[in-house]
mmCIF file of C-alpha atoms and ligand atoms in Angstrom:
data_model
loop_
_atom_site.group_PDB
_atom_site.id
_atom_site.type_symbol
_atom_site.label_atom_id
_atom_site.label_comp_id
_atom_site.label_asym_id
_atom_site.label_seq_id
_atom_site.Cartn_x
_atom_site.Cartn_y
_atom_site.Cartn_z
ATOM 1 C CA UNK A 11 104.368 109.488 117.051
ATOM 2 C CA UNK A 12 107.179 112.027 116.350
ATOM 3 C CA UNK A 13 106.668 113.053 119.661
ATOM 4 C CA UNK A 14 108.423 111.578 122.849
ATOM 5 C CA UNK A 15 108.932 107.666 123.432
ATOM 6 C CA UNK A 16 106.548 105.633 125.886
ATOM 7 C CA UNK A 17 107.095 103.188 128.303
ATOM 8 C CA UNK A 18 105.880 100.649 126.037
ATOM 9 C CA UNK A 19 106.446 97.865 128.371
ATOM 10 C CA UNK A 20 104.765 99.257 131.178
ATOM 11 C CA UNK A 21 101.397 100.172 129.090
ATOM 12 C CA UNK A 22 101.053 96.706 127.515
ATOM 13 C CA UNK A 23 100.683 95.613 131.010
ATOM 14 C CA UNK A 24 98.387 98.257 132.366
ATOM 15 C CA UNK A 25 95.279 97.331 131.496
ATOM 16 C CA UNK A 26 96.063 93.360 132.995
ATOM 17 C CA UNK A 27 96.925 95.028 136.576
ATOM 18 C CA UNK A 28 93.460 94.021 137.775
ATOM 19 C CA UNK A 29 94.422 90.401 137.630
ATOM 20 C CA UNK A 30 97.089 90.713 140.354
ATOM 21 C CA UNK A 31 96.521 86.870 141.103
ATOM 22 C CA UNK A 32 96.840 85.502 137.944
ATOM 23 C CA UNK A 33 100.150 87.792 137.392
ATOM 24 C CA UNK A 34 101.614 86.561 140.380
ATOM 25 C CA UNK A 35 100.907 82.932 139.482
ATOM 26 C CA UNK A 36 102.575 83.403 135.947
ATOM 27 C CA UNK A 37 105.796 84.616 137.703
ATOM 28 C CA UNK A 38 105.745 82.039 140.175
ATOM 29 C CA UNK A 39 104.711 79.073 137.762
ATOM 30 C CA UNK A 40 105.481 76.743 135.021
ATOM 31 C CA UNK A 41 104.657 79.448 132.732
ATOM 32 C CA UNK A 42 106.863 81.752 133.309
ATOM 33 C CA UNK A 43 109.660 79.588 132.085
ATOM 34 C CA UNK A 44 108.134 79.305 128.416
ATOM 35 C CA UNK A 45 106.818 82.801 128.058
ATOM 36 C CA UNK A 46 108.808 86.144 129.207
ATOM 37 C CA UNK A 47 107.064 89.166 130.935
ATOM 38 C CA UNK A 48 104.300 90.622 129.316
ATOM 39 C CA UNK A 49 103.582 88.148 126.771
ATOM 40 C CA UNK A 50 102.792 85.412 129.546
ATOM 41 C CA UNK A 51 100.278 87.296 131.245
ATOM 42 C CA UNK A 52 98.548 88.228 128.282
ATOM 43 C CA UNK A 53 98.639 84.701 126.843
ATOM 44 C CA UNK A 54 97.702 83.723 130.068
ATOM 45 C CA UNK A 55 94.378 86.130 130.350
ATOM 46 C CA UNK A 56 92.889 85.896 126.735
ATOM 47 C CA UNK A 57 94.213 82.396 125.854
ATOM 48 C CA UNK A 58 96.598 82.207 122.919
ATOM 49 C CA UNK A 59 93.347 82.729 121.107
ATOM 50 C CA UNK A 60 91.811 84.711 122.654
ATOM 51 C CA UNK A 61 89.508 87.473 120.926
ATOM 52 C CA UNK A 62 89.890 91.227 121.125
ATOM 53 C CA UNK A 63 86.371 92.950 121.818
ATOM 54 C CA UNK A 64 84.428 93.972 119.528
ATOM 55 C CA UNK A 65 81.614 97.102 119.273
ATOM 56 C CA UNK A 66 78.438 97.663 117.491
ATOM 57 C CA UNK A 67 78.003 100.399 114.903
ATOM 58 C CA UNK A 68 76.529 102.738 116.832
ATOM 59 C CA UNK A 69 79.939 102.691 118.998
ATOM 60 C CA UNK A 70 81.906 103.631 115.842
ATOM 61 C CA UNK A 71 83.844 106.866 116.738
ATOM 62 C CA UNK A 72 83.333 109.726 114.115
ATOM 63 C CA UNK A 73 86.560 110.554 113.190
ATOM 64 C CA UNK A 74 89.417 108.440 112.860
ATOM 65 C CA UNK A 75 92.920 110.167 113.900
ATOM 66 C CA UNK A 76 95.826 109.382 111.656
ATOM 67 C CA UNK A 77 99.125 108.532 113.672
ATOM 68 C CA UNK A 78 102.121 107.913 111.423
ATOM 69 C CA UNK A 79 104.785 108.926 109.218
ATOM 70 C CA UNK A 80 103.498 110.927 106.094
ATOM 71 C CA UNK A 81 101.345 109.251 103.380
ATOM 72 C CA UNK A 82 103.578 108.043 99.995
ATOM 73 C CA UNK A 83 103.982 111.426 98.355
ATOM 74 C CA UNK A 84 105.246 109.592 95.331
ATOM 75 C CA UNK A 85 103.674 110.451 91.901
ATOM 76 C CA UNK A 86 103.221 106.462 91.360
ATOM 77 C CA UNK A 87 101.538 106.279 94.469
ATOM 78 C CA UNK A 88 98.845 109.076 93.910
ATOM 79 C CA UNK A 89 98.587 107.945 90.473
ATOM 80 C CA UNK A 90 97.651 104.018 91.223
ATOM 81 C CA UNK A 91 95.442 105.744 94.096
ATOM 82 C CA UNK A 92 93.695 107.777 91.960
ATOM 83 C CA UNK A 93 93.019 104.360 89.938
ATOM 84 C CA UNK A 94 91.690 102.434 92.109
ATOM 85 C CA UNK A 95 95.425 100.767 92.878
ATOM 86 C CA UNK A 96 94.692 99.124 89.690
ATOM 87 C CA UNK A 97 98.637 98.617 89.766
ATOM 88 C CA UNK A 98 99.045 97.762 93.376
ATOM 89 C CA UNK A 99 100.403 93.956 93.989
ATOM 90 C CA UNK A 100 100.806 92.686 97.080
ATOM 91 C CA UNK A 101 103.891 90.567 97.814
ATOM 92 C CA UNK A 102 103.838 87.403 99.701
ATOM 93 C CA UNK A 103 107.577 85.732 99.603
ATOM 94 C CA UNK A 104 110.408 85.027 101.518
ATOM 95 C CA UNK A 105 110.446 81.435 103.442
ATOM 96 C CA UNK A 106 107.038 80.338 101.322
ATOM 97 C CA UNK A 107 106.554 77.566 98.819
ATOM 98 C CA UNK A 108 104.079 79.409 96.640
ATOM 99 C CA UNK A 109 105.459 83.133 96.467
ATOM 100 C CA UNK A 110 102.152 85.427 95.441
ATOM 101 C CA UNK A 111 101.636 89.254 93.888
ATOM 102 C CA UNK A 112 98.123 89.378 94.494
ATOM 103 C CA UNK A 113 96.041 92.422 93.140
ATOM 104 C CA UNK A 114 92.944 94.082 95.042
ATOM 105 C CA UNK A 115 90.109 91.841 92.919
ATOM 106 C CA UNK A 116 91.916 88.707 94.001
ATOM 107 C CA UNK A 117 92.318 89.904 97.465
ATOM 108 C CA UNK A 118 88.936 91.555 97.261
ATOM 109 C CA UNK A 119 87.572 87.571 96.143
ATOM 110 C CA UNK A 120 89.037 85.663 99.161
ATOM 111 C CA UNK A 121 86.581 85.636 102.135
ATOM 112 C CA UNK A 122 86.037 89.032 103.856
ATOM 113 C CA UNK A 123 85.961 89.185 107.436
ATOM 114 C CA UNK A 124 84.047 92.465 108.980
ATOM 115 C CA UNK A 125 85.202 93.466 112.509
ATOM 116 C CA UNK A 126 84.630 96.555 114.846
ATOM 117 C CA UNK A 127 87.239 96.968 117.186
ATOM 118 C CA UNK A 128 89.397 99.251 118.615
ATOM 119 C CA UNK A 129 92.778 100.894 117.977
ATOM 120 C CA UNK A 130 94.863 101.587 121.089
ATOM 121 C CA UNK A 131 97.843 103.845 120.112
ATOM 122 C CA UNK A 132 100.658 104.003 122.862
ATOM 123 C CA UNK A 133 100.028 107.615 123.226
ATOM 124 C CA UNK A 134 97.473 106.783 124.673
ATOM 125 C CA UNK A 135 94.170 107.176 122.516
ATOM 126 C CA UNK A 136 91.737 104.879 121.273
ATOM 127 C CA UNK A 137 89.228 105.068 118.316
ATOM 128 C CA UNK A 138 86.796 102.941 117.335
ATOM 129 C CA UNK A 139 86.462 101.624 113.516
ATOM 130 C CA UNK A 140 85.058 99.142 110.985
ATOM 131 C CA UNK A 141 87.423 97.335 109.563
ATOM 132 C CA UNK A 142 87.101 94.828 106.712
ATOM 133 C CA UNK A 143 89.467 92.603 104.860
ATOM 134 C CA UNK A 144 90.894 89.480 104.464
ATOM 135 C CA UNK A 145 92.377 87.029 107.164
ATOM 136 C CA UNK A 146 96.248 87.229 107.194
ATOM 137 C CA UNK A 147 96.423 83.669 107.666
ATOM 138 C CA UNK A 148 94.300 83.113 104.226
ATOM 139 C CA UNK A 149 96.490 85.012 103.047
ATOM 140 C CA UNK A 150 99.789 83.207 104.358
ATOM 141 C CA UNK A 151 98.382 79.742 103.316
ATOM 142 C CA UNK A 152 97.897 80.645 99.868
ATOM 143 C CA UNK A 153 101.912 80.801 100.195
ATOM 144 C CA UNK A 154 102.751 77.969 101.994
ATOM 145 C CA UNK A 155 104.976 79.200 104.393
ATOM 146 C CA UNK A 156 108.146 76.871 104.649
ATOM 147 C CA UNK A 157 109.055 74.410 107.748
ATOM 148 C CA UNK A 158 112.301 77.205 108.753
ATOM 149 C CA UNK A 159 109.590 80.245 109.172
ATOM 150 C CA UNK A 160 109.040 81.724 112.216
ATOM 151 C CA UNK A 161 108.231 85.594 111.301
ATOM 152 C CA UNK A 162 106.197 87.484 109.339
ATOM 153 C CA UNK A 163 107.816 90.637 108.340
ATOM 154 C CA UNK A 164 105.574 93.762 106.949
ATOM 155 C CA UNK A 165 107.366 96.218 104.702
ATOM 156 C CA UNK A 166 105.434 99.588 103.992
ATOM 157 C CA UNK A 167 105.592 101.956 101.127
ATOM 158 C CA UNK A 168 106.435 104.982 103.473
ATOM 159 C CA UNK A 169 109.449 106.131 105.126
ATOM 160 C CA UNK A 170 110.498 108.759 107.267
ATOM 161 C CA UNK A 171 112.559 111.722 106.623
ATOM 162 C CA UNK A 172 115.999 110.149 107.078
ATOM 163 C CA UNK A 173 114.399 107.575 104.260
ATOM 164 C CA UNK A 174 114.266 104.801 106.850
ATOM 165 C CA UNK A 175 111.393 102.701 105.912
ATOM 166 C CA UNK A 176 108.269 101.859 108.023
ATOM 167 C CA UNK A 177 108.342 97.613 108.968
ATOM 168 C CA UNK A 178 106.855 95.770 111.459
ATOM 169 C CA UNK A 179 106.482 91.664 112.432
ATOM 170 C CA UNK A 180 104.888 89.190 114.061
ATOM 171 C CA UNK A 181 105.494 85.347 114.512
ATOM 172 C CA UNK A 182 103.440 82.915 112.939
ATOM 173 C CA UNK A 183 101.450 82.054 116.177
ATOM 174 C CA UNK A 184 100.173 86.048 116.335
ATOM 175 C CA UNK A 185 99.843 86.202 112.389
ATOM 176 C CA UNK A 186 97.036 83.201 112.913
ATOM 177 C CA UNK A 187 95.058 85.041 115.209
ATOM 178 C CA UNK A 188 91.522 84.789 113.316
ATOM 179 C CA UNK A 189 91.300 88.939 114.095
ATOM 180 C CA UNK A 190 94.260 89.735 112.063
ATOM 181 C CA UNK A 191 93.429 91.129 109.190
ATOM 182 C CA UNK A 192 94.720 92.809 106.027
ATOM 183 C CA UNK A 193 92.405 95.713 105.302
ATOM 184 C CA UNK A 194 90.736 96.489 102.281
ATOM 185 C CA UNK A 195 87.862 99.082 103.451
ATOM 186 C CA UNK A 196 87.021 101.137 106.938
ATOM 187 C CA UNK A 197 83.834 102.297 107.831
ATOM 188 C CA UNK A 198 82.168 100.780 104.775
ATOM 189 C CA UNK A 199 84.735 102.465 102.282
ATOM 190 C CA UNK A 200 87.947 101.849 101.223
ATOM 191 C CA UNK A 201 90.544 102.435 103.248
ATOM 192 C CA UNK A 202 91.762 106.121 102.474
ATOM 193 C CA UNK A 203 95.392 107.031 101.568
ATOM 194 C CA UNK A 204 95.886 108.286 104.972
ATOM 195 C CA UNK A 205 94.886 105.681 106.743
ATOM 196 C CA UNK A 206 97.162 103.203 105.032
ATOM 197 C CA UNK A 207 95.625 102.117 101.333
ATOM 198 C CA UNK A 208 95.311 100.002 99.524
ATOM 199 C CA UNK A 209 95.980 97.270 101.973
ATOM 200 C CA UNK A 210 96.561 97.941 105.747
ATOM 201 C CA UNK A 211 96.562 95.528 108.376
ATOM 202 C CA UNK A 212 95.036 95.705 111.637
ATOM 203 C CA UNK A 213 95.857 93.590 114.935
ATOM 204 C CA UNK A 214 93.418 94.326 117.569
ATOM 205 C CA UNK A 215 94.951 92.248 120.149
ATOM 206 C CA UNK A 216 98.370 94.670 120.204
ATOM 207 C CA UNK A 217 98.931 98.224 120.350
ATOM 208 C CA UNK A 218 98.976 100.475 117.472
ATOM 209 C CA UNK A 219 102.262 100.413 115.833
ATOM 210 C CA UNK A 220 101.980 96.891 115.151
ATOM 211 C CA UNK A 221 99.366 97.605 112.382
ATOM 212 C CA UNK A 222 101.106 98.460 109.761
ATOM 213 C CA UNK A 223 99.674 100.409 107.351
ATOM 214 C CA UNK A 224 100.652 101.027 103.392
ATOM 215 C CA UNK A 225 101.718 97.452 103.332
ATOM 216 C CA UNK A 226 103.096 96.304 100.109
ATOM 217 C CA UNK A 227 105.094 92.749 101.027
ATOM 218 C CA UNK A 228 105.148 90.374 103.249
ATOM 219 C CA UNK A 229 108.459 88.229 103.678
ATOM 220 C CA UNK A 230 108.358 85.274 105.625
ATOM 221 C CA UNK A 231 111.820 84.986 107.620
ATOM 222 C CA UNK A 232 113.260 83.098 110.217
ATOM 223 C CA UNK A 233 114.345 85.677 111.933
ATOM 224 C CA UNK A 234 113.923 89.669 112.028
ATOM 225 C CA UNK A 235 117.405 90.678 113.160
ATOM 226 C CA UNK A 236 119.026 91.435 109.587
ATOM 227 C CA UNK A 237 116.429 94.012 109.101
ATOM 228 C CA UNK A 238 117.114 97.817 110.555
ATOM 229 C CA UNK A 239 118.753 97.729 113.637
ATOM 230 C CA UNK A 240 117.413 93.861 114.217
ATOM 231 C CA UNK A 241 114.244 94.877 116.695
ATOM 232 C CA UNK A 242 111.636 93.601 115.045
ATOM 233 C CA UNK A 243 109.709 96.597 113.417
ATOM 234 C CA UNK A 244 110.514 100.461 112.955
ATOM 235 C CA UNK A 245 109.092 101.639 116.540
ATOM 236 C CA UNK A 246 110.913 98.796 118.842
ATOM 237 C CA UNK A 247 113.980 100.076 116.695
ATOM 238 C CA UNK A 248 114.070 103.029 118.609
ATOM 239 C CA UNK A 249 112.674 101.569 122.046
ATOM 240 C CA UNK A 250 109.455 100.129 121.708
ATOM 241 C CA UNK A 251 108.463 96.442 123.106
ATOM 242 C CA UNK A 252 108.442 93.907 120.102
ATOM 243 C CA UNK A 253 105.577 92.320 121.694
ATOM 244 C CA UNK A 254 102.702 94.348 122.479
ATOM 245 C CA UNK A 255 99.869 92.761 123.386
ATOM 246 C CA UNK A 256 96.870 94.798 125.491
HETATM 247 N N1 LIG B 440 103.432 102.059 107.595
HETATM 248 C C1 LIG B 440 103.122 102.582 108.781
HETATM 249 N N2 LIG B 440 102.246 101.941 109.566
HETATM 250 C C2 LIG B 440 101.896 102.451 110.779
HETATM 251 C C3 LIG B 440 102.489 103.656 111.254
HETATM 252 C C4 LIG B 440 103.437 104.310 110.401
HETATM 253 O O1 LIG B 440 104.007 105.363 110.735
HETATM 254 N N3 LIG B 440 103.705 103.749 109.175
HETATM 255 N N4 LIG B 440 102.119 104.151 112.488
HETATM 256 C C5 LIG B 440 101.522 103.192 113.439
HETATM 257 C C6 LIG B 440 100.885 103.826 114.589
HETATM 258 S S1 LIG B 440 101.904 104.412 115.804
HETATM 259 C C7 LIG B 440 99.521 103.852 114.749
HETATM 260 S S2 LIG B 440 98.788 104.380 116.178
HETATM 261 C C8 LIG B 440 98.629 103.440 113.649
HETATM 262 C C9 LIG B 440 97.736 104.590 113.256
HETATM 263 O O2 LIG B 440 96.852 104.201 112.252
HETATM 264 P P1 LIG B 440 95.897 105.302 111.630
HETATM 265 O O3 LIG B 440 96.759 106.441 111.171
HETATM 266 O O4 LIG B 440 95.162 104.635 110.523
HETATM 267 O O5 LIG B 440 94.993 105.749 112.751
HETATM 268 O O6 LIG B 440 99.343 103.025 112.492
HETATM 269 C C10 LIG B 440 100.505 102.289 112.754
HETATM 270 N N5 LIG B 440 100.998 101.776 111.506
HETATM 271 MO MO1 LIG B 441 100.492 105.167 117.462
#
């Protein structure tokens, strides 16, 4: 992703071209008032619920290509990961009654949820993995988001080489969905520094960037626009669509 920008925009509709009629009838009806662009036709197509597909193992793809900035070099980092990120909490706080630093054995003791789906960068390639962790909205109850929160904001431990750091969000309505999950293993192991450990989460439903990996808190917020230049998450920073549904 160092590479050149996307037409984010135009890809997140792509794949929904087929349903020319259904388009046409979100920009012509009541729909299109509550929900802009994109985001109304994908709403509209897979239901505010709707579920992203999923594979069997035999569809697993062999390798798994790493997209992203480079993996914490910090000596804390390799140390806890040579450890079993016996150190590692993560943070739940912001906008929540119950603020939480959970560890991997309490996250590893809440319900696991195994899913094989697929990853759809905006580059345009896809793999196939098997993810496993815990619901993000398990997680979020256990905090008790407040009445005033609307986002949920994902800081990550790496950073690029200006020392920008890597963030992303969703609102509460896409943080529900029961396929978002925060990641614990991949392909029956657990997930490797590269590929985001100790805790990574994945959001089938959206494009890649929106699953942030090497995430360490969560802050619930009201709103994203204090944080880097106020887009929403380190890629729409620089030009990416905020919502990215597929
Ligand atoms: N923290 C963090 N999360 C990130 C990124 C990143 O650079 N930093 N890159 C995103 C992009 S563009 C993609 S396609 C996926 C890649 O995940 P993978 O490297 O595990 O395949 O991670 C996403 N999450
Ligand atoms: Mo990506």
């Amino acid at each position: 992703m160092k590479r050149k920008l996307f037409v984010a925009s135009s890809l997140s509709v792509l794949g929904l071209t087929g349903c020319g009629s259904v388009g046409n009838a979100i920009t012509e009806g009541p729909m299109h008032k509550v929900l802009p662009g994109a985001e109304a036709v994908s709403h509209a197509l897979i239901g505010t619920h709707g579920l992203a597909r999923t594979y069997a193992d035999s569809e697993v793809s062999s390798e798994y290509r790493i997209d992203s900035l480079a993996t914490p070099a910090d000596s804390a980092y390799a140390q806890d990961a040579r450890n079993g990120f016996r150190s590692f909490r993560l943070v739940v706080d912001g906008l929540v009654d119950r603020p939480q630093r959970l560890d991997i054995n309490t996250l590893r003791g809440m319900p696991l949820q195994t899913q094989i789906t697929r990853h759809d960068c905006v580059e345009g390639w896809s793999v196939i993995g098997k993810w496993r962790g815990v619901r993000l909205s398990d997680v979020l109850a256990r905090a008790q988001p407040k009445i005033g929160a609307r986002y949920v904001v994902f800081h990550c431990l790496d950073h690029d080489e200006q020392g920008t750091q890597y963030y992303e969000s969703l609102d509460l309505h896409q943080a529900a969905h029961p396929q978002a999950l925060l990641c614990l293993d991949l392909n029956d192991r657990p997930v490797a520094p590269d590929h985001g450990a100790p805790v990574r989460l994945r959001v089938p439903t959206q494009l890649g960037y929106k699953s942030a990996k090497w995430v360490s808190r969560i802050e619930l917020a009201s709103t994203y626009s204090a944080l880097g230049t106020g887009k929403g998450g380190y890629w729409e920073d620089q030009g990416y669509e905020w919502f990215a549904g597929i």
